[in-house]
Amino acid sequence: MGRPKISIILPTYNRGYIIGRTIRSVLDQTFKDFELIIIDDGSTDNTKNIVEIYKEKDNRIRYIRHKRNLGANAARNTGIKKSRGEYIAFIDSDTIWKPQKLEIQIKIADNTKENFVIYSRTIRKYTKKTVIVPEDVNQGKKEGQLLDKILVLNFIDMSSILVKKNMIKNSGLFDEKLPRLQDWDILIRLAEKYNFVYIPQTLVISYVLSDSISVDYCKLLKAEMHLLKKYYPLFKQDKRAIAQRYYEIVLSSLKCKRMIQTNHLRGFIKYLPHLDRSLVRSAFILKEILHNRATIKNSEIREDPLF
């Protein structure tokens, strides 16, 4: 088998009941020059049996199994290391692609000599609502240099992107210490080095399932605190970004029912005036709630609340 143009990386864990739909959406792509690398992160259900059914019919599928559960970041990193394609795309096991997804993206990639992160509109289907990304969360700039926008909020679905493999290598692999927000982390690093191209078509549909890690606020809090430390110099350059980070940490602390660290509370109060207007009302409500839990004098609010 020759070297494929695109390597598609699909991490999965105990998703045998749904992964077939995802695999079919990849195999139905109008662009055919790809390999699909499925990394089974130690599943204990029938995932392997389901994958083998498709693998027997299509030799573009490669199946790699971790002996134990290492997490989605480690699974993606395994896929990147084993990939042979010039380009890399990611898809999650609760996601499907429209048939033209890869064809549209590779045409854009082939028509430019620059290194771009190419992404598209995504529909996220929750139990009680549907969200269109990026439109529902980012009304502003969606192309070009996006670091300042991404530092405030991640509005790009990882299952929608196409990048050259060497861009991932230059930016660094997924951070295996992160229990959440791994997509945002790697997009920050990509945005530090590369520009973005946006396709205003819905090419990805994501189904947010009840067993998704996205509903675990304690893991979310841990990830937010980790990223605040990791990128603090970047966040602090933009008061909107640092205000958003402290707001999210305080909110996650409340939802996780954890004690809010004093330094995070200081940061929340210090940068509250710079918070996005759409969040100010809820932020002031949070401030009132917190007032009953801790009192911080203005003299105690230091220049660098993180430390």
mmCIF file of C-alpha atoms in Angstrom:
data_model
loop_
_atom_site.group_PDB
_atom_site.id
_atom_site.type_symbol
_atom_site.label_atom_id
_atom_site.label_comp_id
_atom_site.label_asym_id
_atom_site.label_seq_id
_atom_site.Cartn_x
_atom_site.Cartn_y
_atom_site.Cartn_z
ATOM 1 C CA MET A 1 0.000 0.000 0.000
ATOM 2 C CA GLY A 2 1.388 3.424 -0.978
ATOM 3 C CA ARG A 3 1.570 6.456 1.226
ATOM 4 C CA PRO A 4 -1.922 7.974 1.661
ATOM 5 C CA LYS A 5 -2.574 11.681 1.231
ATOM 6 C CA ILE A 6 -4.490 11.952 4.525
ATOM 7 C CA SER A 7 -4.270 10.062 7.804
ATOM 8 C CA ILE A 8 -7.530 10.107 9.755
ATOM 9 C CA ILE A 9 -7.121 9.498 13.479
ATOM 10 C CA LEU A 10 -10.049 8.034 15.413
ATOM 11 C CA PRO A 11 -9.519 7.427 19.167
ATOM 12 C CA THR A 12 -12.185 5.386 20.919
ATOM 13 C CA TYR A 13 -13.014 3.812 24.255
ATOM 14 C CA ASN A 14 -16.043 1.563 24.837
ATOM 15 C CA ARG A 15 -17.978 3.037 21.928
ATOM 16 C CA GLY A 16 -18.799 -0.210 20.155
ATOM 17 C CA TYR A 17 -22.469 0.724 20.141
ATOM 18 C CA ILE A 18 -21.877 3.836 18.025
ATOM 19 C CA ILE A 19 -18.478 3.658 16.314
ATOM 20 C CA GLY A 20 -19.859 1.938 13.214
ATOM 21 C CA ARG A 21 -21.724 5.093 12.214
ATOM 22 C CA THR A 22 -18.516 7.115 12.471
ATOM 23 C CA ILE A 23 -16.512 4.601 10.430
ATOM 24 C CA ARG A 24 -19.166 4.558 7.702
ATOM 25 C CA SER A 25 -19.101 8.348 7.424
ATOM 26 C CA VAL A 26 -15.341 8.170 6.813
ATOM 27 C CA LEU A 27 -15.530 5.347 4.280
ATOM 28 C CA ASP A 28 -18.279 7.252 2.421
ATOM 29 C CA GLN A 29 -15.980 10.210 1.736
ATOM 30 C CA THR A 30 -15.837 11.300 -1.909
ATOM 31 C CA PHE A 31 -12.076 11.782 -1.442
ATOM 32 C CA LYS A 32 -10.636 8.272 -1.246
ATOM 33 C CA ASP A 33 -6.869 8.624 -0.730
ATOM 34 C CA PHE A 34 -6.686 8.178 3.032
ATOM 35 C CA GLU A 35 -5.940 5.765 5.845
ATOM 36 C CA LEU A 36 -8.220 5.478 8.864
ATOM 37 C CA ILE A 37 -6.249 4.762 12.033
ATOM 38 C CA ILE A 38 -8.507 3.575 14.856
ATOM 39 C CA ILE A 39 -6.845 3.641 18.263
ATOM 40 C CA ASP A 40 -8.744 1.512 20.762
ATOM 41 C CA ASP A 41 -7.779 2.883 24.159
ATOM 42 C CA GLY A 42 -8.255 -0.372 26.065
ATOM 43 C CA SER A 43 -11.975 -0.900 25.451
ATOM 44 C CA THR A 44 -13.731 -3.645 27.409
ATOM 45 C CA ASP A 45 -16.817 -3.835 25.183
ATOM 46 C CA ASN A 46 -17.263 -5.109 21.601
ATOM 47 C CA THR A 47 -15.368 -2.244 19.944
ATOM 48 C CA LYS A 48 -12.712 -4.553 18.489
ATOM 49 C CA ASN A 49 -15.321 -6.875 16.938
ATOM 50 C CA ILE A 50 -17.145 -3.957 15.311
ATOM 51 C CA VAL A 51 -13.936 -2.492 13.900
ATOM 52 C CA GLU A 52 -12.803 -5.873 12.547
ATOM 53 C CA ILE A 53 -16.020 -6.177 10.513
ATOM 54 C CA TYR A 54 -15.172 -2.963 8.642
ATOM 55 C CA LYS A 55 -11.434 -3.688 8.512
ATOM 56 C CA GLU A 56 -12.028 -6.976 6.671
ATOM 57 C CA LYS A 57 -13.875 -5.086 3.939
ATOM 58 C CA ASP A 58 -11.564 -2.069 3.583
ATOM 59 C CA ASN A 59 -7.759 -2.236 3.789
ATOM 60 C CA ARG A 60 -7.505 1.509 4.431
ATOM 61 C CA ILE A 61 -8.460 0.816 8.048
ATOM 62 C CA ARG A 62 -5.679 0.244 10.587
ATOM 63 C CA TYR A 63 -6.549 -0.933 14.092
ATOM 64 C CA ILE A 64 -4.238 -0.251 17.034
ATOM 65 C CA ARG A 65 -5.130 -1.286 20.564
ATOM 66 C CA HIS A 66 -3.690 0.042 23.827
ATOM 67 C CA LYS A 67 -3.290 -2.676 26.453
ATOM 68 C CA ARG A 68 -4.790 -0.342 29.044
ATOM 69 C CA ASN A 69 -6.770 2.882 29.054
ATOM 70 C CA LEU A 70 -4.342 5.794 28.652
ATOM 71 C CA GLY A 71 -6.784 8.563 27.716
ATOM 72 C CA ALA A 72 -7.862 10.262 24.503
ATOM 73 C CA ASN A 73 -4.712 12.395 24.283
ATOM 74 C CA ALA A 74 -2.406 9.381 24.390
ATOM 75 C CA ALA A 75 -4.598 7.629 21.820
ATOM 76 C CA ARG A 76 -4.398 10.572 19.441
ATOM 77 C CA ASN A 77 -0.637 10.792 19.922
ATOM 78 C CA THR A 78 -0.317 7.100 19.073
ATOM 79 C CA GLY A 79 -2.274 7.760 15.895
ATOM 80 C CA ILE A 80 -0.088 10.712 14.938
ATOM 81 C CA LYS A 81 3.104 8.709 15.490
ATOM 82 C CA LYS A 82 1.801 5.788 13.413
ATOM 83 C CA SER A 83 0.362 7.947 10.614
ATOM 84 C CA ARG A 84 1.844 7.892 7.113
ATOM 85 C CA GLY A 85 -0.129 10.657 5.411
ATOM 86 C CA GLU A 86 0.997 14.148 4.437
ATOM 87 C CA TYR A 87 -2.106 15.566 6.115
ATOM 88 C CA ILE A 88 -3.869 14.677 9.348
ATOM 89 C CA ALA A 89 -7.552 14.859 10.217
ATOM 90 C CA PHE A 90 -9.205 13.896 13.491
ATOM 91 C CA ILE A 91 -12.620 12.432 14.139
ATOM 92 C CA ASP A 92 -14.227 11.334 17.401
ATOM 93 C CA SER A 93 -16.358 8.228 17.801
ATOM 94 C CA ASP A 94 -19.481 10.294 18.523
ATOM 95 C CA THR A 95 -19.065 12.309 15.318
ATOM 96 C CA ILE A 96 -19.889 11.923 11.625
ATOM 97 C CA TRP A 97 -18.615 13.713 8.520
ATOM 98 C CA LYS A 98 -20.556 14.859 5.496
ATOM 99 C CA PRO A 99 -19.358 12.942 2.373
ATOM 100 C CA GLN A 100 -17.597 15.964 0.796
ATOM 101 C CA LYS A 101 -15.678 16.971 3.917
ATOM 102 C CA LEU A 102 -12.202 15.816 2.922
ATOM 103 C CA GLU A 103 -12.629 16.642 -0.771
ATOM 104 C CA ILE A 104 -13.481 20.274 -0.039
ATOM 105 C CA GLN A 105 -10.604 20.675 2.401
ATOM 106 C CA ILE A 106 -7.929 19.009 0.306
ATOM 107 C CA LYS A 107 -8.794 21.202 -2.690
ATOM 108 C CA ILE A 108 -8.150 24.268 -0.560
ATOM 109 C CA ALA A 109 -4.931 22.762 0.792
ATOM 110 C CA ASP A 110 -3.642 21.879 -2.681
ATOM 111 C CA ASN A 111 -4.403 25.356 -4.035
ATOM 112 C CA THR A 112 -2.163 27.148 -1.560
ATOM 113 C CA LYS A 113 1.531 26.865 -0.771
ATOM 114 C CA GLU A 114 1.113 28.150 2.778
ATOM 115 C CA ASN A 115 0.534 26.062 5.873
ATOM 116 C CA PHE A 116 -3.019 26.639 7.092
ATOM 117 C CA VAL A 117 -5.302 25.049 9.649
ATOM 118 C CA ILE A 118 -8.413 24.367 7.560
ATOM 119 C CA TYR A 119 -11.662 23.959 9.480
ATOM 120 C CA SER A 120 -15.401 24.007 8.848
ATOM 121 C CA ARG A 121 -18.726 24.690 10.481
ATOM 122 C CA THR A 122 -19.837 21.972 12.918
ATOM 123 C CA ILE A 123 -23.269 21.131 14.298
ATOM 124 C CA ARG A 124 -23.188 19.895 17.893
ATOM 125 C CA LYS A 125 -26.302 18.015 18.927
ATOM 126 C CA TYR A 126 -26.967 17.925 22.654
ATOM 127 C CA THR A 127 -29.893 16.197 24.367
ATOM 128 C CA LYS A 128 -31.967 19.377 24.572
ATOM 129 C CA LYS A 129 -30.313 21.797 22.162
ATOM 130 C CA THR A 130 -28.282 22.171 18.980
ATOM 131 C CA VAL A 131 -25.279 24.485 18.697
ATOM 132 C CA ILE A 132 -23.641 25.642 15.456
ATOM 133 C CA VAL A 133 -19.896 26.159 15.796
ATOM 134 C CA PRO A 134 -18.353 28.660 15.297
ATOM 135 C CA GLU A 135 -21.323 30.952 14.522
ATOM 136 C CA ASP A 136 -23.180 30.508 17.830
ATOM 137 C CA VAL A 137 -20.083 31.237 19.920
ATOM 138 C CA ASN A 138 -17.981 33.530 17.707
ATOM 139 C CA GLN A 139 -19.656 36.326 15.786
ATOM 140 C CA GLY A 140 -16.366 37.906 14.767
ATOM 141 C CA LYS A 141 -13.261 37.015 12.781
ATOM 142 C CA LYS A 142 -12.998 33.373 11.718
ATOM 143 C CA GLU A 143 -9.975 33.343 9.367
ATOM 144 C CA GLY A 144 -6.363 34.421 9.298
ATOM 145 C CA GLN A 145 -4.450 35.002 12.518
ATOM 146 C CA LEU A 146 -6.778 33.800 15.294
ATOM 147 C CA LEU A 147 -4.595 33.488 18.382
ATOM 148 C CA ASP A 148 -6.255 36.411 20.172
ATOM 149 C CA LYS A 149 -9.718 34.946 19.483
ATOM 150 C CA ILE A 150 -8.802 31.378 20.462
ATOM 151 C CA LEU A 151 -7.208 32.514 23.730
ATOM 152 C CA VAL A 152 -10.588 33.909 24.782
ATOM 153 C CA LEU A 153 -12.672 30.970 23.582
ATOM 154 C CA ASN A 154 -12.202 27.781 21.593
ATOM 155 C CA PHE A 155 -14.743 27.938 18.774
ATOM 156 C CA ILE A 156 -13.182 25.295 16.508
ATOM 157 C CA ASP A 157 -14.243 21.657 16.556
ATOM 158 C CA MET A 158 -11.204 19.371 16.341
ATOM 159 C CA SER A 159 -13.114 16.893 14.170
ATOM 160 C CA SER A 160 -13.428 19.593 11.521
ATOM 161 C CA ILE A 161 -9.756 20.450 11.006
ATOM 162 C CA LEU A 162 -7.260 19.364 8.357
ATOM 163 C CA VAL A 163 -3.563 20.132 8.880
ATOM 164 C CA LYS A 164 -0.225 18.992 7.540
ATOM 165 C CA LYS A 165 1.457 16.425 9.738
ATOM 166 C CA ASN A 166 4.579 18.566 10.054
ATOM 167 C CA MET A 167 2.448 21.387 11.491
ATOM 168 C CA ILE A 168 1.403 19.097 14.350
ATOM 169 C CA LYS A 169 5.015 18.053 14.891
ATOM 170 C CA ASN A 170 6.179 21.685 14.924
ATOM 171 C CA SER A 171 3.471 22.677 17.413
ATOM 172 C CA GLY A 172 3.763 19.636 19.661
ATOM 173 C CA LEU A 173 1.617 16.595 20.317
ATOM 174 C CA PHE A 174 -1.434 16.437 22.583
ATOM 175 C CA ASP A 175 -0.738 17.161 26.254
ATOM 176 C CA GLU A 176 -1.346 13.832 28.014
ATOM 177 C CA LYS A 177 -1.637 15.552 31.402
ATOM 178 C CA LEU A 178 -4.913 17.177 30.362
ATOM 179 C CA PRO A 179 -8.163 15.378 31.271
ATOM 180 C CA ARG A 180 -10.139 17.908 29.213
ATOM 181 C CA LEU A 181 -9.683 20.849 26.820
ATOM 182 C CA GLN A 182 -7.005 18.980 24.862
ATOM 183 C CA ASP A 183 -8.390 20.343 21.599
ATOM 184 C CA TRP A 184 -8.180 23.922 22.808
ATOM 185 C CA ASP A 185 -4.634 23.363 24.049
ATOM 186 C CA ILE A 186 -3.293 22.163 20.715
ATOM 187 C CA LEU A 187 -5.260 24.821 18.801
ATOM 188 C CA ILE A 188 -3.578 27.530 20.894
ATOM 189 C CA ARG A 189 -0.188 26.142 19.890
ATOM 190 C CA LEU A 190 -1.194 25.893 16.235
ATOM 191 C CA ALA A 191 -2.530 29.461 16.337
ATOM 192 C CA GLU A 192 0.823 30.689 17.647
ATOM 193 C CA LYS A 193 2.475 29.520 14.423
ATOM 194 C CA TYR A 194 -0.151 29.301 11.663
ATOM 195 C CA ASN A 195 -3.151 31.043 10.128
ATOM 196 C CA PHE A 196 -6.607 29.532 9.704
ATOM 197 C CA VAL A 197 -8.965 29.039 6.755
ATOM 198 C CA TYR A 198 -12.684 28.722 7.464
ATOM 199 C CA ILE A 199 -15.179 26.786 5.322
ATOM 200 C CA PRO A 200 -18.705 28.162 6.006
ATOM 201 C CA GLN A 201 -20.369 24.824 5.280
ATOM 202 C CA THR A 202 -21.582 22.241 7.773
ATOM 203 C CA LEU A 203 -19.224 19.318 7.178
ATOM 204 C CA VAL A 204 -19.262 17.806 10.676
ATOM 205 C CA ILE A 205 -22.027 16.677 13.037
ATOM 206 C CA SER A 206 -21.098 15.903 16.640
ATOM 207 C CA TYR A 207 -23.434 14.078 19.025
ATOM 208 C CA VAL A 208 -22.642 14.988 22.639
ATOM 209 C CA LEU A 209 -23.384 11.768 24.512
ATOM 210 C CA SER A 210 -24.201 11.182 28.167
ATOM 211 C CA ASP A 211 -20.928 9.255 28.625
ATOM 212 C CA SER A 212 -18.868 12.073 27.173
ATOM 213 C CA ILE A 213 -16.016 13.506 29.242
ATOM 214 C CA SER A 214 -17.410 16.948 28.424
ATOM 215 C CA VAL A 215 -19.966 16.725 31.260
ATOM 216 C CA ASP A 216 -17.388 16.154 34.046
ATOM 217 C CA TYR A 217 -16.905 19.561 35.689
ATOM 218 C CA CYS A 218 -14.180 18.350 38.053
ATOM 219 C CA LYS A 219 -12.010 17.215 35.151
ATOM 220 C CA LEU A 220 -12.842 20.471 33.397
ATOM 221 C CA LEU A 221 -11.676 22.449 36.424
ATOM 222 C CA LYS A 222 -8.397 20.524 36.582
ATOM 223 C CA ALA A 223 -7.756 21.190 32.887
ATOM 224 C CA GLU A 224 -8.606 24.890 33.147
ATOM 225 C CA MET A 225 -6.201 25.349 36.045
ATOM 226 C CA HIS A 226 -3.460 23.481 34.164
ATOM 227 C CA LEU A 227 -3.889 25.629 31.044
ATOM 228 C CA LEU A 228 -3.979 28.873 33.014
ATOM 229 C CA LYS A 229 -0.517 28.066 34.374
ATOM 230 C CA LYS A 230 0.746 26.758 31.039
ATOM 231 C CA TYR A 231 -0.257 29.822 29.005
ATOM 232 C CA TYR A 232 -0.411 32.530 31.661
ATOM 233 C CA PRO A 233 1.991 34.915 29.844
ATOM 234 C CA LEU A 234 -0.172 34.656 26.704
ATOM 235 C CA PHE A 235 -3.467 35.064 28.550
ATOM 236 C CA LYS A 236 -2.232 38.084 30.455
ATOM 237 C CA GLN A 237 -1.467 39.946 27.226
ATOM 238 C CA ASP A 238 -5.220 40.138 26.583
ATOM 239 C CA LYS A 239 -7.398 41.180 29.535
ATOM 240 C CA ARG A 240 -10.467 39.637 27.885
ATOM 241 C CA ALA A 241 -8.701 36.287 27.737
ATOM 242 C CA ILE A 242 -7.481 36.330 31.336
ATOM 243 C CA ALA A 243 -10.911 37.497 32.548
ATOM 244 C CA GLN A 244 -12.552 34.591 30.727
ATOM 245 C CA ARG A 245 -10.140 32.088 32.261
ATOM 246 C CA TYR A 246 -10.782 33.166 35.847
ATOM 247 C CA TYR A 247 -14.525 33.249 35.189
ATOM 248 C CA GLU A 248 -14.486 29.675 33.848
ATOM 249 C CA ILE A 249 -12.372 28.439 36.768
ATOM 250 C CA VAL A 250 -14.695 29.985 39.341
ATOM 251 C CA LEU A 251 -17.759 28.635 37.538
ATOM 252 C CA SER A 252 -16.289 25.125 37.257
ATOM 253 C CA SER A 253 -15.271 25.210 40.918
ATOM 254 C CA LEU A 254 -18.869 25.922 41.891
ATOM 255 C CA LYS A 255 -20.271 23.217 39.610
ATOM 256 C CA CYS A 256 -17.681 20.735 40.857
ATOM 257 C CA LYS A 257 -18.470 21.766 44.449
ATOM 258 C CA ARG A 258 -14.812 22.455 45.143
ATOM 259 C CA MET A 259 -13.356 25.192 47.330
ATOM 260 C CA ILE A 260 -12.250 28.101 45.130
ATOM 261 C CA GLN A 261 -8.551 28.858 45.493
ATOM 262 C CA THR A 262 -7.842 32.334 46.828
ATOM 263 C CA ASN A 263 -5.564 33.243 43.918
ATOM 264 C CA HIS A 264 -8.280 32.341 41.398
ATOM 265 C CA LEU A 265 -10.860 34.339 43.329
ATOM 266 C CA ARG A 266 -8.514 37.328 43.319
ATOM 267 C CA GLY A 267 -8.049 37.010 39.574
ATOM 268 C CA PHE A 268 -11.784 36.719 39.002
ATOM 269 C CA ILE A 269 -12.486 39.949 40.903
ATOM 270 C CA LYS A 270 -9.511 41.835 39.446
ATOM 271 C CA TYR A 271 -10.351 41.134 35.791
ATOM 272 C CA LEU A 272 -14.147 41.073 36.063
ATOM 273 C CA PRO A 273 -14.541 44.490 34.322
ATOM 274 C CA HIS A 274 -12.865 43.047 31.200
ATOM 275 C CA LEU A 275 -15.163 40.037 30.855
ATOM 276 C CA ASP A 276 -17.150 39.625 27.641
ATOM 277 C CA ARG A 277 -20.398 41.617 27.895
ATOM 278 C CA SER A 278 -22.561 38.563 27.273
ATOM 279 C CA LEU A 279 -21.190 37.019 30.494
ATOM 280 C CA VAL A 280 -21.113 40.090 32.720
ATOM 281 C CA ARG A 281 -24.592 39.564 34.180
ATOM 282 C CA SER A 282 -23.898 35.972 35.206
ATOM 283 C CA ALA A 283 -20.444 36.989 36.425
ATOM 284 C CA PHE A 284 -21.861 39.568 38.797
ATOM 285 C CA ILE A 285 -24.307 36.966 40.062
ATOM 286 C CA LEU A 286 -21.328 34.703 40.705
ATOM 287 C CA LYS A 287 -19.584 37.512 42.523
ATOM 288 C CA GLU A 288 -22.552 37.905 44.846
ATOM 289 C CA ILE A 289 -22.547 34.166 45.543
ATOM 290 C CA LEU A 290 -18.836 34.229 46.261
ATOM 291 C CA HIS A 291 -19.201 37.222 48.564
ATOM 292 C CA ASN A 292 -20.900 34.926 51.037
ATOM 293 C CA ARG A 293 -18.016 32.430 50.879
ATOM 294 C CA ALA A 294 -14.971 34.679 51.037
ATOM 295 C CA THR A 295 -14.091 38.345 51.452
ATOM 296 C CA ILE A 296 -11.101 39.856 49.706
ATOM 297 C CA LYS A 297 -10.050 43.437 50.302
ATOM 298 C CA ASN A 298 -8.900 45.546 47.373
ATOM 299 C CA SER A 299 -5.477 45.811 48.972
ATOM 300 C CA GLU A 300 -5.135 42.036 48.722
ATOM 301 C CA ILE A 301 -5.641 41.933 44.951
ATOM 302 C CA ARG A 302 -2.138 41.679 43.614
ATOM 303 C CA GLU A 303 -0.801 42.459 40.142
ATOM 304 C CA ASP A 304 -0.414 38.760 39.310
ATOM 305 C CA PRO A 305 -3.312 36.903 40.978
ATOM 306 C CA LEU A 306 -2.085 33.545 39.681
ATOM 307 C CA PHE A 307 0.862 33.403 42.050
#
